[in-house]
Structures are given as C-alpha cells and as structure tokens.
Amino acid sequence: MFARATLAAGVLALAGAAQAEFPDHSIRLIVPFAASGTTDLAARLVAEFAGRELGQTIVVENRAGAGGSLGMEQVARAAADGYTLGMATMSTHGTNPVVYAGRLRYDPIKDFAPVSNVATVPSVFAVHPSVPAKTMQEFIALAKAEPGKYTYASPGTGSLGNANVEHFAALAGIQLLHIPYKGGGPAMNDAIAGQVNAITDNLPSALAHIRAGRLRALAVLGEQRSPMLPDVPTYVELGYPQMGGGGWFGIVAPAGTPKDVVARLNSAIHAAMKQPEFITKMEEAGATLIPGTPERFGEQIGEAIQRYQRAAKIAKFQVE
C-alpha cells in the first residue's frame, strides 16, 4: 500500500512539474490572412514580446484563404495543449459564422478557448474624389437619387467590408452595387484609381490615400472618432448606432486547452502589451489595445456574432 501511495504521489508530482514547465518548446501562432496589414503586425508583436515572457519562440504562420476560415480550421483541429494558437478577428469569429452559416468547418464558440483580445482598429468608408459628395449625408442623397449607380469595392463576397457596407446601405435605405475583389489590395487599387466609387477598409490601410487626396473619408466605424481623422464622424454620430464599433483581433487556442495554460498565455500577452515598443507600433498602426480576461474575450466573440446575425436579417447578406 505504501509503495502504491508513493508511486501515485510521484506520478502526480511529475504531472505537476510537466504543467509547470509550459511552454517547453516553440509555439506556433496561425494568422488566417496574408503577411501584411494590422492583424499580421499585431500577431508578430505578440509573438516577439510574449515569446520573451514565455521564454520560448512563437512562430507566426500565415495561412490565408476563405476569408480567414482556412487558418481557423487548422487552429480548431490542433492539439489542445497551448502550442498552437490562432489570431481570431471580427471576420473569422463575427461575420464568417453568419455569412457562411452551416458551411464553416469550425464553430466559433465550441471549437476555441479564448485567451485574450489584443486590439481594435476602426475602419473608414471613403469615396473617390470624383464622387460629388463631401459628407455621408450628401452621399446618401446621391445614392437615393440614383439607386444602384454607385459602386463599392470589398475584399470579397462575404467579407467584413461587404457585410458592413450592406448593413449600412440597408439602414440608410440606399442601394449600392457591390464589386468583390480577391483581397483588400486589388480592391484598394481600383478604389484610388476611380474604377469603383467607394470602399470600406481598415483605417491604417486607407489613411495614406486619404491624406494624399486619393480618397475622401465620409465615416469611421469605431467607438469614437479617430485622432487620425478628427473631422470625420462615426456612424453612431451620423445616426446609425446599429453599426457598432470597429473590428478587433485577439488570441484563441483550441477548445479544451487547460485553463492554467490559457492563464499563462494570457499573462504573457498582457505583459507584452505593456512594452513601450509594442504600444508605440500599435498606435502608429491606428490600433487601440484592449487586453482582457479569457472570459471577457469570449463575451466579445459572442457579441460580434449576435451583431452580425442582426445585421444579416436587415441586409440579407448571407451566402447560400
């Protein structure tokens, strides 16, 4: 009996030591989009600074495709041990579950363990200077006068940009012609060339074009006005509170990841986000840091899904 008790105690001690050693090898962080933009920047900053806190290398892997769904599928199917993480976004865990309802190969709630949100970035609705509208009110008047005449670009059918514009158009009572592209880059190229009349994009990506006069900003999707565009109102100010705030991106792990591992990761990410270089680079990208508990991030994911479920009922942008 004594030998069995000693053996059991030894096994428990070894198990405890193994848990305490997390992480004992490198971690991979899957970004479900191409290696550019604010989401990728945030992931690489998390990898660099949280990796230092954890004492291990965090390797960023860009697995783009299907609006972020392909990368998230890989995260959902990975071992629940904390060594595979994913960069969740408002697209992967907000619009995709609604736009592609019944077609996604992952469940945004059941298949993931939220670790921490990282940052929120406003988006901006902008028109080409050839459009004779200086304000959103003037643009709405133009669109109402000639339904279906004015076009807008998005990174693709079912993308966050597509969903946001269709939601706004339905709320404003206007009809815009959607021109989908294979990515944000081609969409922006045609927007600044005047091939399409309007575009919604992350503010950091559009800001240089707005400042150079290649685009005219009419509205910002964010909790408050951006200090980068202090004269441009939010949708809430324009009378459309249903549009909500900007997009966010944060860290998730596969469902079933031990709570102590999630807590360790959360702590390391928050420590990373306090570093001056991390803060400065994110601010330069137009992002606002929003660290929080795993529980709060889970709530934010649920809120995003509910928001776009309501939007889909209004704008009917669900893809069959």
mmCIF file of N, CA and C in Angstrom, residues 2 25 33 40 51 66 70 91 95 98 110 116 130 204 222 248-252 258 279 281 311-312 315:
data_model
loop_
_atom_site.group_PDB
_atom_site.id
_atom_site.type_symbol
_atom_site.label_atom_id
_atom_site.label_comp_id
_atom_site.label_asym_id
_atom_site.label_seq_id
_atom_site.Cartn_x
_atom_site.Cartn_y
_atom_site.Cartn_z
ATOM 1 N N PHE A 2 1.894 1.233 0.859
ATOM 2 C CA PHE A 2 2.803 2.378 0.939
ATOM 3 C C PHE A 2 3.489 2.612 -0.402
ATOM 4 N N HIS A 25 8.703 24.068 -25.459
ATOM 5 C CA HIS A 25 9.208 24.163 -26.832
ATOM 6 C C HIS A 25 8.429 25.271 -27.555
ATOM 7 N N PHE A 33 -4.651 35.224 -42.444
ATOM 8 C CA PHE A 33 -4.607 36.170 -43.553
ATOM 9 C C PHE A 33 -3.173 36.301 -44.046
ATOM 10 N N ASP A 40 -1.621 41.071 -38.983
ATOM 11 C CA ASP A 40 -0.325 40.406 -39.041
ATOM 12 C C ASP A 40 0.688 41.131 -38.156
ATOM 13 N N GLY A 51 6.667 35.920 -26.546
ATOM 14 C CA GLY A 51 7.674 34.861 -26.584
ATOM 15 C C GLY A 51 8.780 35.090 -25.578
ATOM 16 N N ALA A 66 -10.240 31.802 -47.868
ATOM 17 C CA ALA A 66 -11.653 31.719 -47.483
ATOM 18 C C ALA A 66 -12.008 32.691 -46.368
ATOM 19 N N LEU A 70 -9.819 29.136 -43.462
ATOM 20 C CA LEU A 70 -8.875 28.016 -43.577
ATOM 21 C C LEU A 70 -7.909 27.975 -42.405
ATOM 22 N N SER A 91 -13.797 39.028 -38.566
ATOM 23 C CA SER A 91 -14.210 38.229 -39.729
ATOM 24 C C SER A 91 -14.346 36.755 -39.360
ATOM 25 N N THR A 95 -18.329 37.778 -38.612
ATOM 26 C CA THR A 95 -19.109 37.720 -39.859
ATOM 27 C C THR A 95 -19.138 36.333 -40.496
ATOM 28 N N VAL A 98 -21.846 33.937 -39.595
ATOM 29 C CA VAL A 98 -23.176 34.386 -40.014
ATOM 30 C C VAL A 98 -23.317 34.315 -41.528
ATOM 31 N N LYS A 110 -17.667 26.790 -29.804
ATOM 32 C CA LYS A 110 -17.361 25.474 -29.241
ATOM 33 C C LYS A 110 -15.952 24.988 -29.538
ATOM 34 N N SER A 116 -7.054 36.002 -25.096
ATOM 35 C CA SER A 116 -7.125 37.439 -24.824
ATOM 36 C C SER A 116 -7.385 38.204 -26.108
ATOM 37 N N SER A 130 -13.892 61.864 -57.351
ATOM 38 C CA SER A 130 -14.805 62.155 -58.450
ATOM 39 C C SER A 130 -16.270 62.093 -58.022
ATOM 40 N N PRO A 204 -5.871 52.170 -40.988
ATOM 41 C CA PRO A 204 -4.430 52.235 -41.273
ATOM 42 C C PRO A 204 -4.096 52.007 -42.746
ATOM 43 N N GLY A 222 -16.106 52.979 -35.575
ATOM 44 C CA GLY A 222 -15.325 52.857 -34.355
ATOM 45 C C GLY A 222 -16.128 53.383 -33.189
ATOM 46 N N TRP A 248 -11.871 43.877 -34.313
ATOM 47 C CA TRP A 248 -10.842 43.555 -33.326
ATOM 48 C C TRP A 248 -10.094 42.297 -33.764
ATOM 49 N N PHE A 249 -8.990 42.022 -33.097
ATOM 50 C CA PHE A 249 -8.273 40.766 -33.298
ATOM 51 C C PHE A 249 -7.605 40.368 -31.997
ATOM 52 N N GLY A 250 -7.703 39.066 -31.705
ATOM 53 C CA GLY A 250 -7.164 38.553 -30.446
ATOM 54 C C GLY A 250 -6.714 37.111 -30.589
ATOM 55 N N ILE A 251 -6.240 36.551 -29.494
ATOM 56 C CA ILE A 251 -5.640 35.210 -29.495
ATOM 57 C C ILE A 251 -6.612 34.166 -28.970
ATOM 58 N N VAL A 252 -6.730 33.058 -29.723
ATOM 59 C CA VAL A 252 -7.519 31.915 -29.273
ATOM 60 C C VAL A 252 -6.662 30.659 -29.348
ATOM 61 N N PRO A 258 -5.940 23.416 -21.421
ATOM 62 C CA PRO A 258 -6.025 23.552 -19.971
ATOM 63 C C PRO A 258 -6.098 25.009 -19.515
ATOM 64 N N ILE A 279 3.340 49.117 -27.666
ATOM 65 C CA ILE A 279 2.320 50.171 -27.622
ATOM 66 C C ILE A 279 2.504 51.158 -28.764
ATOM 67 N N LYS A 281 4.100 50.853 -31.693
ATOM 68 C CA LYS A 281 3.852 50.310 -33.026
ATOM 69 C C LYS A 281 2.369 50.113 -33.295
ATOM 70 N N ALA A 311 -27.520 42.075 -38.236
ATOM 71 C CA ALA A 311 -27.230 42.775 -39.494
ATOM 72 C C ALA A 311 -27.687 41.951 -40.692
ATOM 73 N N ALA A 312 -27.488 40.646 -40.648
ATOM 74 C CA ALA A 312 -27.868 39.771 -41.760
ATOM 75 C C ALA A 312 -29.372 39.768 -41.987
ATOM 76 N N ALA A 315 -29.890 43.271 -43.718
ATOM 77 C CA ALA A 315 -29.267 43.474 -45.035
ATOM 78 C C ALA A 315 -29.307 42.251 -45.945
#
